[in-house]
């Protein structure tokens, strides 16, 4: 079993829909990261969180440490949100990130 | 937010040549930089951890003599793919930890796409 599991693997949504991407992990972590990767390849760090909830524009990230689960929500989705969203956890000890397989999101207009 | 740059963004080379990729933190100091490789439709895989002023730590299965890492300053790490072969063709991404801020936060470079003919 992978240490970081994401679901769904693929997601197609209609413009304007509310989107949720889930991430579960099985190791002790210092922080959880949500990353966005566009088709060109470059990676943008969306959130880093270790507890609670963070919001940036239409994006919301939550984490439940007890349940070892995090969600990334996109409100009022738009075609430009189409990308791969990657969950990564920083191990409790050490610097390394462990990555989920990613969720491919396509938002249709 | 903090900015990490990579150069070049894209490189095509012949088999047997060496390629150097630079990773720079533009507005912060990074004692630690990470090098990742990503094959098509796969997630990132950590290759090595680069520490300023000391030897890099390589992940299991990554040849240190093939992927030379130099972290000569707090803002620059380089990855040199020596005697590149077609199977080294991949997307190489670096990230850097901000020394002055939250030590858990990593900032990613835009990546370098290497194609070996």
Short mmCIF file of C-alpha atoms in Angstrom, two decimals:
data_model
loop_
_atom_site.label_atom_id
_atom_site.label_comp_id
_atom_site.label_asym_id
_atom_site.label_seq_id
_atom_site.Cartn_x
_atom_site.Cartn_y
_atom_site.Cartn_z
CA UNK A 1 0.00 0.00 0.00
CA UNK A 2 1.31 3.45 -0.91
CA UNK A 3 2.04 5.79 1.96
CA UNK A 4 0.03 8.53 0.24
CA UNK A 5 -3.19 7.70 -1.56
CA UNK A 6 -5.17 10.15 -3.62
CA UNK A 7 -8.67 9.91 -4.98
CA UNK A 8 -10.03 10.14 -7.52
CA UNK A 9 -7.30 9.43 -10.06
CA UNK A 10 -9.20 11.24 -12.78
CA UNK A 11 -11.93 13.82 -12.46
CA UNK A 12 -13.95 15.61 -15.12
CA UNK A 13 -16.17 18.46 -14.05
CA UNK A 14 -18.36 21.05 -15.65
CA UNK A 15 -17.39 24.68 -15.27
CA UNK A 16 -18.79 26.09 -12.06
CA UNK A 17 -18.93 22.82 -10.17
CA UNK A 18 -17.55 22.34 -6.68
CA UNK A 19 -14.62 19.91 -6.74
CA UNK A 20 -13.10 17.81 -3.98
CA UNK A 21 -9.87 15.85 -4.18
CA UNK A 22 -8.93 13.58 -1.29
CA UNK A 23 -5.63 12.51 0.18
CA UNK A 24 -5.00 9.87 2.83
CA UNK A 25 -1.65 9.03 4.32
CA UNK A 26 -0.32 6.36 6.61
CA UNK A 27 2.87 7.86 8.06
CA UNK A 28 3.54 10.46 10.72
CA UNK A 29 3.93 13.81 9.05
CA UNK A 30 5.28 17.24 9.78
CA UNK A 31 3.22 18.91 7.06
CA UNK A 32 1.06 18.15 4.05
CA UNK A 33 1.44 19.91 0.72
CA UNK A 34 -0.99 20.38 -2.13
CA UNK A 35 0.72 21.02 -5.46
CA UNK A 36 -0.58 21.87 -8.90
CA UNK A 37 1.12 20.76 -12.10
CA UNK A 38 0.00 22.14 -15.44
CA UNK A 39 0.55 20.32 -18.76
CA UNK A 40 3.79 22.25 -19.32
CA UNK A 41 5.18 20.51 -16.27
CA UNK A 42 5.94 23.29 -13.83
CA UNK A 43 4.81 22.74 -10.27
CA UNK A 44 3.14 25.36 -8.11
CA UNK A 45 2.80 24.93 -4.38
CA UNK A 46 -0.81 25.66 -3.45
CA UNK A 47 -0.87 24.96 0.27
CA UNK A 48 1.24 23.66 3.07
CA UNK A 49 -0.68 22.77 6.20
CA UNK A 50 -0.22 20.84 9.38
CA UNK A 51 -3.62 21.43 10.96
CA UNK A 52 -7.02 22.94 10.31
CA UNK A 53 -7.91 24.73 7.14
CA UNK A 54 -6.45 27.21 4.70
CA UNK A 55 -8.13 29.24 1.98
CA UNK A 56 -6.68 31.04 -1.00
CA UNK A 57 -9.11 32.47 -3.51
CA UNK A 58 -11.33 29.67 -4.76
CA UNK A 59 -9.14 26.99 -3.22
CA UNK A 60 -9.63 25.51 0.23
CA UNK A 61 -7.48 22.86 1.88
CA UNK A 62 -8.34 21.00 5.05
CA UNK A 63 -6.51 18.43 7.09
CA UNK A 64 -7.60 16.06 9.84
CA UNK A 65 -4.50 14.85 11.66
CA UNK A 66 -6.34 12.20 13.69
CA UNK A 67 -7.86 10.65 10.60
CA UNK A 68 -4.72 11.23 8.47
CA UNK A 69 -6.77 12.76 5.73
CA UNK A 70 -6.75 15.96 3.74
CA UNK A 71 -9.05 17.43 1.13
CA UNK A 72 -8.54 20.06 -1.53
CA UNK A 73 -11.67 21.88 -2.62
CA UNK A 74 -12.12 24.11 -5.65
CA UNK A 75 -15.19 26.30 -5.67
CA UNK A 76 -16.72 27.64 -8.91
CA UNK A 77 -14.32 25.59 -11.01
CA UNK A 78 -13.01 26.98 -14.27
CA UNK A 79 -11.31 25.39 -17.29
CA UNK A 80 -8.04 27.02 -16.25
CA UNK A 81 -8.15 24.86 -13.11
CA UNK A 82 -7.48 21.85 -15.34
CA UNK A 83 -4.22 20.37 -14.12
CA UNK A 84 -2.77 17.55 -12.08
CA UNK A 85 -3.17 18.04 -8.35
CA UNK A 86 -0.63 16.30 -6.18
CA UNK A 87 -0.71 15.64 -2.47
CA UNK A 88 2.67 15.29 -0.78
CA UNK A 89 3.53 14.72 2.86
CA UNK A 90 6.65 15.74 4.69
CA UNK A 91 7.79 12.93 6.92
CA UNK A 92 7.66 13.46 10.64
CA UNK A 93 11.42 13.11 10.82
CA UNK A 94 13.59 14.37 8.01
CA UNK A 95 13.06 16.58 5.00
CA UNK A 96 11.76 14.22 2.36
CA UNK A 97 8.39 14.53 0.71
CA UNK A 98 6.36 11.48 -0.21
CA UNK A 99 4.08 12.09 -3.17
CA UNK A 100 0.68 10.80 -4.09
CA UNK A 101 0.08 9.65 -7.64
CA UNK A 102 -1.85 12.80 -8.49
CA UNK A 103 -5.38 13.57 -9.58
CA UNK A 104 -5.92 14.62 -13.18
CA UNK A 105 -8.62 17.27 -13.22
CA UNK A 106 -10.33 18.43 -16.38
CA UNK A 107 -12.88 21.20 -16.18
CA UNK A 108 -15.04 21.56 -19.26
CA UNK A 109 -16.70 24.80 -20.30
CA UNK B 1 5.95 33.68 -2.50
CA UNK B 2 9.52 32.48 -2.83
CA UNK B 3 10.80 31.82 -6.35
CA UNK B 4 12.95 28.99 -7.60
CA UNK B 5 14.29 29.01 -11.14
CA UNK B 6 15.76 26.26 -13.27
CA UNK B 7 17.94 26.52 -16.31
CA UNK B 8 17.63 25.37 -18.97
CA UNK B 9 13.90 24.73 -19.23
CA UNK B 10 14.41 22.31 -22.09
CA UNK B 11 17.47 20.55 -23.46
CA UNK B 12 18.04 18.06 -26.23
CA UNK B 13 21.38 16.32 -26.38
CA UNK B 14 23.12 13.44 -28.05
CA UNK B 15 23.73 10.17 -26.28
CA UNK B 16 27.02 10.19 -24.41
CA UNK B 17 27.13 13.89 -23.66
CA UNK B 18 26.79 15.48 -20.25
CA UNK B 19 24.09 17.96 -19.33
CA UNK B 20 24.10 20.42 -16.44
CA UNK B 21 20.89 21.70 -14.91
CA UNK B 22 20.90 24.67 -12.53
CA UNK B 23 18.48 25.31 -9.70
CA UNK B 24 18.48 28.74 -8.10
CA UNK B 25 16.56 30.22 -5.20
CA UNK B 26 16.00 33.80 -6.31
CA UNK B 27 14.89 35.62 -3.19
CA UNK B 28 15.82 33.37 -0.30
CA UNK B 29 18.62 31.20 0.98
CA UNK B 30 18.29 27.47 0.76
CA UNK B 31 20.58 25.17 2.71
CA UNK B 32 18.71 22.21 1.32
CA UNK B 33 17.58 21.58 -2.24
CA UNK B 34 15.93 18.47 -3.58
CA UNK B 35 16.18 16.95 -7.04
CA UNK B 36 13.26 14.99 -8.45
CA UNK B 37 12.67 13.10 -11.64
CA UNK B 38 9.30 12.57 -13.24
CA UNK B 39 8.57 10.11 -16.03
CA UNK B 40 5.48 10.58 -18.22
CA UNK B 41 2.22 10.05 -16.36
CA UNK B 42 4.04 9.25 -13.14
CA UNK B 43 4.51 11.18 -9.96
CA UNK B 44 7.71 12.80 -8.80
CA UNK B 45 10.49 10.61 -7.50
CA UNK B 46 13.12 12.00 -5.19
CA UNK B 47 16.59 11.45 -6.59
CA UNK B 48 18.77 13.19 -4.05
CA UNK B 49 18.93 15.76 -1.31
CA UNK B 50 21.48 18.49 -1.84
CA UNK B 51 22.98 20.23 1.19
CA UNK B 52 25.04 23.38 0.85
CA UNK B 53 28.69 22.72 1.54
CA UNK B 54 28.41 18.96 1.89
CA UNK B 55 27.88 15.87 -0.20
CA UNK B 56 24.45 15.11 -1.56
CA UNK B 57 22.41 12.23 -0.18
CA UNK B 58 21.17 9.95 -2.92
CA UNK B 59 18.07 7.78 -2.84
CA UNK B 60 18.37 4.06 -3.29
CA UNK B 61 18.88 3.12 -6.90
CA UNK B 62 20.17 6.52 -8.01
CA UNK B 63 23.75 6.40 -9.26
CA UNK B 64 25.75 9.20 -7.69
CA UNK B 65 28.46 8.98 -10.35
CA UNK B 66 25.87 9.45 -13.08
CA UNK B 67 23.91 12.23 -11.45
CA UNK B 68 26.47 14.62 -10.02
CA UNK B 69 25.11 17.19 -7.60
CA UNK B 70 26.93 20.30 -6.47
CA UNK B 71 25.48 22.75 -3.96
CA UNK B 72 28.18 25.38 -3.85
CA UNK B 73 26.18 28.26 -2.42
CA UNK B 74 23.01 28.96 -0.50
CA UNK B 75 21.20 29.88 -3.70
CA UNK B 76 22.51 27.43 -6.30
CA UNK B 77 22.50 23.69 -6.78
CA UNK B 78 23.45 21.94 -10.00
CA UNK B 79 22.61 18.50 -11.30
CA UNK B 80 24.87 17.10 -14.01
CA UNK B 81 23.66 14.08 -15.94
CA UNK B 82 26.89 12.47 -17.11
CA UNK B 83 27.13 10.36 -20.28
CA UNK B 84 23.43 10.75 -20.85
CA UNK B 85 21.48 7.97 -22.53
CA UNK B 86 17.95 7.91 -23.94
CA UNK B 87 16.64 6.28 -20.77
CA UNK B 88 17.71 9.41 -18.87
CA UNK B 89 15.17 11.41 -20.84
CA UNK B 90 12.81 12.77 -18.24
CA UNK B 91 11.48 15.87 -16.52
CA UNK B 92 13.83 17.00 -13.76
CA UNK B 93 12.48 19.25 -11.02
CA UNK B 94 14.22 20.85 -8.09
CA UNK B 95 12.81 22.27 -4.91
CA UNK B 96 14.35 24.38 -2.18
CA UNK B 97 13.69 24.89 1.49
CA UNK B 98 13.67 28.45 2.75
CA UNK B 99 16.24 28.76 5.53
CA UNK B 100 14.55 31.79 7.02
CA UNK B 101 10.92 30.70 6.97
CA UNK B 102 8.96 27.64 7.94
CA UNK B 103 11.43 24.82 7.56
CA UNK B 104 8.74 22.50 6.26
CA UNK B 105 7.96 24.62 3.25
CA UNK B 106 9.44 23.71 -0.10
CA UNK B 107 9.35 25.81 -3.24
CA UNK B 108 9.50 24.10 -6.60
CA UNK B 109 11.29 25.09 -9.75
CA UNK B 110 9.55 25.02 -13.13
CA UNK B 111 11.40 21.89 -14.24
CA UNK B 112 13.81 20.94 -17.01
CA UNK B 113 12.78 18.60 -19.77
CA UNK B 114 15.72 16.52 -20.93
CA UNK B 115 15.58 14.59 -24.17
CA UNK B 116 18.52 12.38 -25.04
CA UNK B 117 18.67 11.28 -28.66
#
